[in-house]
mmCIF file of C-alpha atoms (C1' of nucleotides) in Angstrom:
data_model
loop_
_atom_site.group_PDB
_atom_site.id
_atom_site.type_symbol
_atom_site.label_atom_id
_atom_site.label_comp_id
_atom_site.label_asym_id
_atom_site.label_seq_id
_atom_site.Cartn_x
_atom_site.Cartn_y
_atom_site.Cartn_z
ATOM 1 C CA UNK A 1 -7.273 25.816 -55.029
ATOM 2 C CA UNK A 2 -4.937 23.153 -54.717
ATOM 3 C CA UNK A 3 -2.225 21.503 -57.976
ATOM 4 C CA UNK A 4 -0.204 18.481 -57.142
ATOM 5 C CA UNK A 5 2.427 17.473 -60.027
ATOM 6 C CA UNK A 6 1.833 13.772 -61.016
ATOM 7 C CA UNK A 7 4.942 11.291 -61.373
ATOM 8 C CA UNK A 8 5.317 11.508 -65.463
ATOM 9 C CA UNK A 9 6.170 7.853 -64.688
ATOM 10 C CA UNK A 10 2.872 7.087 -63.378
ATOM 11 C CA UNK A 11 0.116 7.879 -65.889
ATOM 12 C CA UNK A 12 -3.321 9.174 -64.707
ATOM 13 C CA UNK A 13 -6.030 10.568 -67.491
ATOM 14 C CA UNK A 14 -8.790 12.342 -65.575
ATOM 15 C CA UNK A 15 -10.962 12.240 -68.625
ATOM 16 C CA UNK A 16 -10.985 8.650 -69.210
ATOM 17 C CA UNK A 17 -11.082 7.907 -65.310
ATOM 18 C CA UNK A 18 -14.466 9.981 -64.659
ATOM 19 C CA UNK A 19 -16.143 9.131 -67.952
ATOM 20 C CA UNK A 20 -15.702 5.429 -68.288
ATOM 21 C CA UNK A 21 -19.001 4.654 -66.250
ATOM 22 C CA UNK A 22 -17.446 3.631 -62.718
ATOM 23 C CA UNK A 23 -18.875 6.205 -60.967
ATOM 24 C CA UNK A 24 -22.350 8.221 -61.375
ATOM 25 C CA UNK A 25 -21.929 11.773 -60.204
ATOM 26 C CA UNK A 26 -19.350 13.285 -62.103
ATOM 27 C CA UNK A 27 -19.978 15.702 -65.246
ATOM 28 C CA UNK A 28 -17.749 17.985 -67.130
ATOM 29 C CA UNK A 29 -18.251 21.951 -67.779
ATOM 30 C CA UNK A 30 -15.869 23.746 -69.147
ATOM 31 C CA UNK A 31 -13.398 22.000 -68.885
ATOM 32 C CA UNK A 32 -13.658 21.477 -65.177
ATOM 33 C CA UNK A 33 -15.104 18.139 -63.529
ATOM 34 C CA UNK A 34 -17.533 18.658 -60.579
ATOM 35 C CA UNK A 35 -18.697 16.215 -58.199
ATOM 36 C CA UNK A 36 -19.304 15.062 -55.405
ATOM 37 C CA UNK A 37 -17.459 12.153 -53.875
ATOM 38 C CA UNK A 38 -17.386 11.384 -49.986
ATOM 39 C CA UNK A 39 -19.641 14.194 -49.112
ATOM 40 C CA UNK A 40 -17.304 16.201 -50.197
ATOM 41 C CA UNK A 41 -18.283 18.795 -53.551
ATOM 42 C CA UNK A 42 -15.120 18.812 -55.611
ATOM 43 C CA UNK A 43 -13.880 20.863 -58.816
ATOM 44 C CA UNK A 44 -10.688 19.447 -60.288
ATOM 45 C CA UNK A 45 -9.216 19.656 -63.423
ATOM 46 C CA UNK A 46 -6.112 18.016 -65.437
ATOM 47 C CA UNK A 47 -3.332 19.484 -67.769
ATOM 48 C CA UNK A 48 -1.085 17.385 -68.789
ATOM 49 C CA UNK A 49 0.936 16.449 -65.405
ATOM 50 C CA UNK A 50 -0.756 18.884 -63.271
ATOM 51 C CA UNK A 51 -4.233 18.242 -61.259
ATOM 52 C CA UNK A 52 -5.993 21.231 -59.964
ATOM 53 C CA UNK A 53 -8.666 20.615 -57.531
ATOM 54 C CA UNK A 54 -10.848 22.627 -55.263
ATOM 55 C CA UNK A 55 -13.095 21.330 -52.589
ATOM 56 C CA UNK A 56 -10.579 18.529 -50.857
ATOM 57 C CA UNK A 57 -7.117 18.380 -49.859
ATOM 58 C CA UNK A 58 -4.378 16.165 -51.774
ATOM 59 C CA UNK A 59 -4.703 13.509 -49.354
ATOM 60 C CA UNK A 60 -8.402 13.194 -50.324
ATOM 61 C CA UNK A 61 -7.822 13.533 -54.094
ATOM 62 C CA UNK A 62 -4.824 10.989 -54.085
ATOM 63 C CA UNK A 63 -6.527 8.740 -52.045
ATOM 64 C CA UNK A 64 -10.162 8.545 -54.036
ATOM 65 C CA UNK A 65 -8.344 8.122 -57.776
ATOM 66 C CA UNK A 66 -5.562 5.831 -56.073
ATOM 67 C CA UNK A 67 -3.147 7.249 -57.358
ATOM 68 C CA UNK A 68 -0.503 5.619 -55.154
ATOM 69 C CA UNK A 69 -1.339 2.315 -57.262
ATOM 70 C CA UNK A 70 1.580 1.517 -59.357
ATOM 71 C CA UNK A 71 -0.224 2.011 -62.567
ATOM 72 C CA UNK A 72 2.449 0.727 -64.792
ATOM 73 C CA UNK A 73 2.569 -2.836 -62.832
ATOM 74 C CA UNK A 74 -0.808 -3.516 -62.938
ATOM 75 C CA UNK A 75 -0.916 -2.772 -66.559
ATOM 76 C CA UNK A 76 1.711 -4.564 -67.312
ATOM 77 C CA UNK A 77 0.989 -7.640 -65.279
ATOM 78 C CA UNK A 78 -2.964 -7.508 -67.166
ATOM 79 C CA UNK A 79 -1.535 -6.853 -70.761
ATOM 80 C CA UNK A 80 -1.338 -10.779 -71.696
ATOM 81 C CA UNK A 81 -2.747 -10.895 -75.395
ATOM 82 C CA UNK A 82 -2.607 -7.948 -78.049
ATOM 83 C CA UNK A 83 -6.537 -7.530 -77.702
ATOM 84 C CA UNK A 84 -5.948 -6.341 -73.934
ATOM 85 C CA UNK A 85 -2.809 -4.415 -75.235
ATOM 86 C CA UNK A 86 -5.074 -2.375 -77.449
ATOM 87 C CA UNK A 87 -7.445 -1.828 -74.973
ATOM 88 C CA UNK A 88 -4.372 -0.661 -72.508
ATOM 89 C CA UNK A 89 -2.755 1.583 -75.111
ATOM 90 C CA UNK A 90 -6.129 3.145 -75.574
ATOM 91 C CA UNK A 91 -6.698 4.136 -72.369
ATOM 92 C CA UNK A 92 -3.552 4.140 -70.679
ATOM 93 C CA UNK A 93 -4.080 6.103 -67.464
ATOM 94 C CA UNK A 94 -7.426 4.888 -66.320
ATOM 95 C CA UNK A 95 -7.870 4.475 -62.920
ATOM 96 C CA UNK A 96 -10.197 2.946 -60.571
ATOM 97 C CA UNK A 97 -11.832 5.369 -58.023
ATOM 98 C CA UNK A 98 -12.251 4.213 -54.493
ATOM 99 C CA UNK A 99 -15.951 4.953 -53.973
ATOM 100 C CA UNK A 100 -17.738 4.984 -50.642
ATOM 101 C CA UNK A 101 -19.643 1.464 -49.958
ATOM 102 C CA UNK A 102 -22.840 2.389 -49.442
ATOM 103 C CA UNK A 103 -23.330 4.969 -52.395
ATOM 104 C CA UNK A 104 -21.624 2.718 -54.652
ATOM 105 C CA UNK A 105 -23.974 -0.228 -53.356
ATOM 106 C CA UNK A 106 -27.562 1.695 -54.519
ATOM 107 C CA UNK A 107 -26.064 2.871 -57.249
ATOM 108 C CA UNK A 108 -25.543 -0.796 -58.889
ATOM 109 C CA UNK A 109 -28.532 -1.800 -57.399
ATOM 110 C CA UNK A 110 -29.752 1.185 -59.583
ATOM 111 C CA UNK A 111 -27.967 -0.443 -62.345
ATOM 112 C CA UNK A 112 -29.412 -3.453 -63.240
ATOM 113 C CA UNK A 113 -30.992 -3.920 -66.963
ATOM 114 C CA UNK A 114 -29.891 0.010 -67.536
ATOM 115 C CA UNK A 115 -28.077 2.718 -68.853
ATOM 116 C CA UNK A 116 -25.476 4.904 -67.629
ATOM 117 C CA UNK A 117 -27.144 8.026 -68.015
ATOM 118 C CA UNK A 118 -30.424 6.979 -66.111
ATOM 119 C CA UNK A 119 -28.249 5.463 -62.715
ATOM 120 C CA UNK A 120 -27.069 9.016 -62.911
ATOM 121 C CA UNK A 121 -30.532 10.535 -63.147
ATOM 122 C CA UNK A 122 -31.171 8.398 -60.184
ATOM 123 C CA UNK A 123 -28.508 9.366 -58.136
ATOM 124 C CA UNK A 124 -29.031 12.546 -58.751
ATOM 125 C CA UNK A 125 -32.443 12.884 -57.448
ATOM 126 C CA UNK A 126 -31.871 11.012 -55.088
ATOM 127 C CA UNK A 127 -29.041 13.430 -53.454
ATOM 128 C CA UNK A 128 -30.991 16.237 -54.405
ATOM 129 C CA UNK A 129 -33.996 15.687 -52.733
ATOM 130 C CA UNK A 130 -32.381 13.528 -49.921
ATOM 131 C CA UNK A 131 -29.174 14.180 -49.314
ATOM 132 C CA UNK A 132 -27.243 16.683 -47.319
ATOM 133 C CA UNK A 133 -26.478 20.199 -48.927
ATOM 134 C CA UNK A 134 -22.633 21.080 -49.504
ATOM 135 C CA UNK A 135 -22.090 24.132 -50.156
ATOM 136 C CA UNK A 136 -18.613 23.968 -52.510
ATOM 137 C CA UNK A 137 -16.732 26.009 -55.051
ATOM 138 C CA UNK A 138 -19.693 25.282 -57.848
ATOM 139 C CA UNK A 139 -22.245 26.602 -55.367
ATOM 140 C CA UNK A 140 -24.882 24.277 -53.517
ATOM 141 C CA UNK A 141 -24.665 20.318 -54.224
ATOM 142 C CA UNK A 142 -25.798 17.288 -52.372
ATOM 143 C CA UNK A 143 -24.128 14.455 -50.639
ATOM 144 C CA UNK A 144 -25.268 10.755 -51.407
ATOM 145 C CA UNK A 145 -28.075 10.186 -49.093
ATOM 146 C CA UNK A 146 -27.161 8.603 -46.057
ATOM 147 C CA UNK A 147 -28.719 4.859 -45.349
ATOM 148 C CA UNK A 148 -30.824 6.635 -42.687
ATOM 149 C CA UNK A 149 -32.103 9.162 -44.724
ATOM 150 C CA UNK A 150 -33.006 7.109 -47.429
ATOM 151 C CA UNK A 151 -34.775 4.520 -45.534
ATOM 152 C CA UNK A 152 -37.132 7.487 -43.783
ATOM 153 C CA UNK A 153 -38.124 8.150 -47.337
ATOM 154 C CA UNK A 154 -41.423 6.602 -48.359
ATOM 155 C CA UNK A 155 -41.635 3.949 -51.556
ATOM 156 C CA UNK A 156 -43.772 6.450 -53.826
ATOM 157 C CA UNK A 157 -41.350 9.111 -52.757
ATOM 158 C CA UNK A 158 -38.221 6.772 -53.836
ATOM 159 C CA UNK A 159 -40.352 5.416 -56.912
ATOM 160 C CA UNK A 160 -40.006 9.291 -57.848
ATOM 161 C CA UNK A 161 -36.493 9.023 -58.081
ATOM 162 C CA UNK A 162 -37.179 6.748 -61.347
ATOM 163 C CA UNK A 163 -36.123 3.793 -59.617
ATOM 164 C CA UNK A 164 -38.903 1.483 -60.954
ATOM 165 C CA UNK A 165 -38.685 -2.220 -59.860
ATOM 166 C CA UNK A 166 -35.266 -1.204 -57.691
ATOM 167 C CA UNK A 167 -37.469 0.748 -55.518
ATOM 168 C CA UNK A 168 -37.811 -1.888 -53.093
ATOM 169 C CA UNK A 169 -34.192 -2.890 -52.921
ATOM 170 C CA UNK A 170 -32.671 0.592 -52.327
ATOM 171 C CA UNK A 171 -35.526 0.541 -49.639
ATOM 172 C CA UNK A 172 -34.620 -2.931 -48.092
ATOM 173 C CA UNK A 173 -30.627 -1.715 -48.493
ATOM 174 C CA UNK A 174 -31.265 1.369 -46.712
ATOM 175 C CA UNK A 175 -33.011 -0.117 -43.793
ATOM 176 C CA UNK A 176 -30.621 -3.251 -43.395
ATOM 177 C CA UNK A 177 -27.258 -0.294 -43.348
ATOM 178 C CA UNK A 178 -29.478 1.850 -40.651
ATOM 179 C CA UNK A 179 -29.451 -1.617 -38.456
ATOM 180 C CA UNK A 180 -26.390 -2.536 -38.856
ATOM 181 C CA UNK A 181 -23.665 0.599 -40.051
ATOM 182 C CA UNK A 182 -20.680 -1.203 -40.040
ATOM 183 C CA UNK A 183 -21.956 -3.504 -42.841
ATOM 184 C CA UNK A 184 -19.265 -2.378 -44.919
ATOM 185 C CA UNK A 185 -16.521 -2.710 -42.337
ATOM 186 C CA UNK A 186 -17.903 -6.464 -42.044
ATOM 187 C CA UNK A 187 -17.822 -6.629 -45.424
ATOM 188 C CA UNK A 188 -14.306 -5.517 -45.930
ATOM 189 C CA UNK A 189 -12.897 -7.522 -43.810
ATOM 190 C CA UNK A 190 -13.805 -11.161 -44.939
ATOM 191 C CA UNK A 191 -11.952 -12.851 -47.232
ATOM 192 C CA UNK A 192 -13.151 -12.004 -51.667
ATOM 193 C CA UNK A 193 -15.919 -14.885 -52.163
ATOM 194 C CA UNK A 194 -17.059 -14.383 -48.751
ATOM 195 C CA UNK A 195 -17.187 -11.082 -49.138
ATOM 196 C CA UNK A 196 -19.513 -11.449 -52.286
ATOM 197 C CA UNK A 197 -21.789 -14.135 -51.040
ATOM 198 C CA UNK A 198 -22.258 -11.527 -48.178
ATOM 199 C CA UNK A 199 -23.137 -8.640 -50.589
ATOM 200 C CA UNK A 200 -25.073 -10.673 -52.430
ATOM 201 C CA UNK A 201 -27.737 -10.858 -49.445
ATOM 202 C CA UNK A 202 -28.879 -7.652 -50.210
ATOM 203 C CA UNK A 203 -31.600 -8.386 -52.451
ATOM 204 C CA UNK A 204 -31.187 -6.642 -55.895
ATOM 205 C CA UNK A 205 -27.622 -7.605 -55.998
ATOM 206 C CA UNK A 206 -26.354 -10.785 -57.735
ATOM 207 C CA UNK A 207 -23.170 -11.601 -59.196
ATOM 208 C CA UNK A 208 -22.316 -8.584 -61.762
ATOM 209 C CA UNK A 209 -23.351 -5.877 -58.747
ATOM 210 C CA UNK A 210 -21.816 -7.550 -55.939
ATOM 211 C CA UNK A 211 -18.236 -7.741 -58.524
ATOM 212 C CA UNK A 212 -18.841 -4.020 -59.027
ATOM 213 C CA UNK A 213 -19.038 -2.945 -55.724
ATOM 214 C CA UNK A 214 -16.348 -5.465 -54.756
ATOM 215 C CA UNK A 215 -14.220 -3.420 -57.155
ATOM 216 C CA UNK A 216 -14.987 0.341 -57.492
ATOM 217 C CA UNK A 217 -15.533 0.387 -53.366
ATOM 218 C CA UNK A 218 -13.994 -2.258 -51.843
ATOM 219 C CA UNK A 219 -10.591 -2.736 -53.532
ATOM 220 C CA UNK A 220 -11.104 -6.331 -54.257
ATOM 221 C CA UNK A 221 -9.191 -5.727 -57.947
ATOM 222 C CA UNK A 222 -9.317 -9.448 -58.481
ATOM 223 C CA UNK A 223 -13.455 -9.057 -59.389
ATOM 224 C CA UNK A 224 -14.625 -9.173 -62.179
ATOM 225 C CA UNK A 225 -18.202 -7.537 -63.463
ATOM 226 C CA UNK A 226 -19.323 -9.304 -66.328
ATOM 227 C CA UNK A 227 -22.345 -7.286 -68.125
ATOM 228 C CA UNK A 228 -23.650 -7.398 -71.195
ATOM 229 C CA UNK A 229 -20.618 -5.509 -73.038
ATOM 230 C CA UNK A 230 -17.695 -7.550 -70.865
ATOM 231 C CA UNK A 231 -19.396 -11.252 -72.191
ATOM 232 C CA UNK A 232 -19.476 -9.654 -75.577
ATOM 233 C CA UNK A 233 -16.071 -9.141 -75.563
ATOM 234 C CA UNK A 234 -15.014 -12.215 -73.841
ATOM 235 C CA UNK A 235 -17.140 -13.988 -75.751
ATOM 236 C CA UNK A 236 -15.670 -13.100 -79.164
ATOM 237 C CA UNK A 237 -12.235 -12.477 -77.755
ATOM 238 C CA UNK A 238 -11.172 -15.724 -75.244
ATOM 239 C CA UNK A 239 -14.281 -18.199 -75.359
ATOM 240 C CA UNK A 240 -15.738 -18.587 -78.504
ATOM 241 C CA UNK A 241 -17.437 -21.531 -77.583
ATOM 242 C CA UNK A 242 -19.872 -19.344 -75.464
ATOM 243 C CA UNK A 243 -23.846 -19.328 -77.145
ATOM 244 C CA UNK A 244 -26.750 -18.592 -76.321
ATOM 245 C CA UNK A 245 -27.705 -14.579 -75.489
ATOM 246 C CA UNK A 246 -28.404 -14.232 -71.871
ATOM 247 C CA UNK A 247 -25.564 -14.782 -69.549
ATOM 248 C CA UNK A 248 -26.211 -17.816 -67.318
ATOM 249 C CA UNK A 249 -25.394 -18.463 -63.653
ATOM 250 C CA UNK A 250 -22.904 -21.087 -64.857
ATOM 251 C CA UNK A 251 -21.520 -18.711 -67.857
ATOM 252 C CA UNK A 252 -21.097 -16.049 -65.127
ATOM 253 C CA UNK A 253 -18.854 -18.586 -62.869
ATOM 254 C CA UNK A 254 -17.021 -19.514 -66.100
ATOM 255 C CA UNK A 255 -16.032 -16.128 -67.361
ATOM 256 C CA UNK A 256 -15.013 -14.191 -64.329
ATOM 257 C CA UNK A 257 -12.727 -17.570 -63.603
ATOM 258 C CA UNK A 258 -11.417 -17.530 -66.620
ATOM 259 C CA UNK A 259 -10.650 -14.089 -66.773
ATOM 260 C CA UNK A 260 -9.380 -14.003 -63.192
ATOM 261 C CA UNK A 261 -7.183 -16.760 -63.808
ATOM 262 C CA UNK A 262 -5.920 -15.323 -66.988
ATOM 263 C CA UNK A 263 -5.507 -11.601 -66.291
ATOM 264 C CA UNK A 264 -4.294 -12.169 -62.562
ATOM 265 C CA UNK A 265 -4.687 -10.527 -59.172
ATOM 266 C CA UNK A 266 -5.492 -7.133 -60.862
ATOM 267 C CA UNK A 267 -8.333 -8.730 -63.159
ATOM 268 C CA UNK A 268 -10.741 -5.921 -62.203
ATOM 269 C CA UNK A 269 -8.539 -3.426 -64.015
ATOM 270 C CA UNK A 270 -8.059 -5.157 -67.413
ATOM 271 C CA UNK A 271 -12.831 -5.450 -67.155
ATOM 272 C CA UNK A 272 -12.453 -1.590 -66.805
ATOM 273 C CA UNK A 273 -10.128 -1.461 -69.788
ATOM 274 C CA UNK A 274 -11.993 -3.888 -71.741
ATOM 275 C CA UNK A 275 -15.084 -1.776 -70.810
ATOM 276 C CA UNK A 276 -13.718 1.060 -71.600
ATOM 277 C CA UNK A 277 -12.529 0.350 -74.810
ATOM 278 C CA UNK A 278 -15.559 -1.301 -75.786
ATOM 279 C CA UNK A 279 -16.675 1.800 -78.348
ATOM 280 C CA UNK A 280 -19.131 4.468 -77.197
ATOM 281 C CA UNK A 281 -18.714 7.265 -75.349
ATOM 282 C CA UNK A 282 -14.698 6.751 -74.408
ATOM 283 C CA UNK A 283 -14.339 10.544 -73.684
ATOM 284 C CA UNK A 284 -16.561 12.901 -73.063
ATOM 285 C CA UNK A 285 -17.098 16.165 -75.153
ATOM 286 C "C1'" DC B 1 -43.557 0.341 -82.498
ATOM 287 C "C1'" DG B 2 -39.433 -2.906 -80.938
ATOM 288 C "C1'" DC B 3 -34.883 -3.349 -79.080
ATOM 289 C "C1'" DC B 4 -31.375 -2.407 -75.829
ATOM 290 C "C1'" DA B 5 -29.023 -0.927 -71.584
ATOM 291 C "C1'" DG B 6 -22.861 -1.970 -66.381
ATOM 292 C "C1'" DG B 7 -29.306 -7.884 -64.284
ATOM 293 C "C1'" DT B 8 -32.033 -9.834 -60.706
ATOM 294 C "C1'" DG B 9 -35.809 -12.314 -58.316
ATOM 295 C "C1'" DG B 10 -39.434 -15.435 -58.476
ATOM 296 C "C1'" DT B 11 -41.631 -19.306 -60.527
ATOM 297 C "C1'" DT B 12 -41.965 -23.319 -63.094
ATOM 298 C "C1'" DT B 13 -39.929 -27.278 -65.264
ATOM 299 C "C1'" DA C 1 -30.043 -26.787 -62.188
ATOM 300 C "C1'" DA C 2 -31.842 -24.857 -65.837
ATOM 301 C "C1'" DA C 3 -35.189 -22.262 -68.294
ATOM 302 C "C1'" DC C 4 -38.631 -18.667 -68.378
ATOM 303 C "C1'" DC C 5 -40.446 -14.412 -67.394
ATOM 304 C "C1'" DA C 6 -41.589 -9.826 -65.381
ATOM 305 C "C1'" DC C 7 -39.677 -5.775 -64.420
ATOM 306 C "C1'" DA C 8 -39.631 0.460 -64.886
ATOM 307 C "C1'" DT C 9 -37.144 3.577 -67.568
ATOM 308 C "C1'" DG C 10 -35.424 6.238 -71.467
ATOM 309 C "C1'" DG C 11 -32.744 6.563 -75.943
ATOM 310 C "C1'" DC C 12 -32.777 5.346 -80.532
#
DNA sequence: CGCCAGGTGGTTT
DNA sequence: AAACCACATGGC
C-alpha cells in the first residue's frame, strides 16, 4: 500500500478521471477503483488530497494519470468562452490517462457506432480469455492481450468476444503489431497529421479513432475526437451553421480545426471536458 | 418494434 | 467528392 499527497495547487479527481469514458477497464467497488493498466492490476483510491494505491509504485501511478501536467495551465489556456468554463468548473480535476498504444488502439477500433459499456464488455473478454493472468491485491485479473496473442486467436473465437463487424480489424491490427512491434514507437515519433494518416492505415480506424488514440495514448493533446456527443455540442455551441445529422468527412476537417485553432495546443483536454460534461453518467455511483 | 451509441469501409453516383 | 448503405451489439 502506497499514499502520495497531491499538490492542493494541482487538482486531480479520480472519480471523474476513471469514469469519463477514456479508458475501458476500470470499475469502482467500494469505494476502491480496480484495474488494470500496463499489465499491471492496480487498487487505488482518493480522499481528498491523498491517493492510495496498491499494485504499482508512485512512479507508475504519477506517470499513467499525468499528474506532472500543470493542470491549472492547460485549463486555463482551454477556458476561452463561458460554455467551456462551465464545463471546466464542472469537472475541474479531470485528467487524461496515458494508456498503452496498442490496448488503447483495439479498444477504439472496438468503439465505433457503440456504447461505453459494451467496448468494456469487449475488453474484458478479451483479457479474460486471452490475456496474461496478474495475480494483484483484488485477486486474479488479466492483462490486455498482447498483439501476438490476439492474432493466434481464431475469427469465431474473437467474434465471441462480441466484436461483431470489428472482428476483422482487431484481427488485421493484431497481425500487422506482431510484424512490425515498434509500430507505436514509429508512430510516436512522426510529426501529429503524420502520425494520424499513419494510424489511420489500420483498417477500422478513421478520423474520430485515430484522434482518440492520438490523445489518450500518444500525448498528441492538440487532437481532437469528434463523435456524435462532441458535434452536438459544437454544433449548438460554436458552429451553428452545421446541418445535416451524420458527420461528414469535410464536417470532421472543419470542426477539429476549428476547435484546435480555438482551444489551442491543449485542444484534446477541453473534447474531454466538453465530453464529460455532456450529461450522463458524470460520476459513477 | 425502432432508435441510439466515443464510426468506418465499400460502393455507387 | 459526396451520398448511401451495411454493419453486430445491447440498452431503452
Amino acid at each position: 500500500m502506497t499514499t502520495i499527497e497531491l499538490r492542493p495547487d494541482q487538482p486531480f479527481d479520480l472519480d471523474l478521471t476513471l469514469a469519463c469514458g477514456q479508458a475501458f477497464r476500470w470499475e469502482k467497488t467500494d469505494g476502491w477503483w480496480q484495474g488494470v493498466a500496463g499489465g499491471r492490476a492496480v487498487r487505488i483510491r482518493q480522499d481528498a488530497n491523498r491517493l492510495t494505491f496498491e499494485g504499482g509504485d508512485a512512479g507508475f501511478v504519477r506517470d499513467y494519470f499525468q499528474l506532472d501536467q500543470d493542470l491549472n495551465a492547460i485549463l486555463s489556456s482551454i477556458d476561452r468562452d463561458p460554455a467551456i468554463g462551465a464545463a471546466v468548473r464542472e469537472c475541474r480535476g479531470l485528467r487524461l490517462v496515458r494508456q498503452p498504444p496498442w490496448e488503447c488502439l483495439i479498444s477504439y477500433i472496438c468503439a465505433t457506432n457503440t456504447n461505453i459499456p459494451a467496448v468494456k464488455r469487449r475488453a474484458a473478454l478479451m483479457a479474460e480469455r486471452y490475456g496474461r493472468p496478474v495475480d494483484g491485491p483484488f485477486g486474479r485479473t488479466y492483462a490486455f492481450p498482447e498483439p501476438e496473442a490476439l492474432g493466434a486467436v481464431s475469427r469465431a473465437d474473437l467474434w465471441d468476444c462480441k466484436l461483431g463487424y470489428r472482428t476483422d480489424y482487431v484481427h488485421e491490427a493484431a497481425g500487422y503489431a506482431t510484424e512490425y512491434p515498434d509500430w507505436a514507437e514509429r508512430i510516436a515519433a512522426l510529426p501529429f497529421e503524420e502520425a494520424r494518416e499513419t494510424l489511420m492505415r489500420f483498417r477500422g480506424v478513421g478520423p474520430k479513432a485515430a484522434d482518440c488514440v492520438l490523445l489518450f495514448a500518444f500525448g498528441f493533446f492538440e487532437a481532437f475526437p469528434v463523435d456524435v456527443w462532441i458535434r452536438r455540442i459544437v454544433r449548438e455551441t460554436y458552429l451553428s451553421d452545421l446541418t445535416g445529422k451524420n458527420c461528414t468527412p469535410p464536417e470532421y476537417e472543419r470542426i477539429r480545426r476549428f476547435s484546435r485553432d480555438y482551444f489551442g495546443e491543449y485542444a484534446g483536454y477541453a473534447q474531454e471536458y466538453l465530453y464529460c460534461a455532456r450529461g450522463p453518467a458524470r460520476r459513477p455511483q
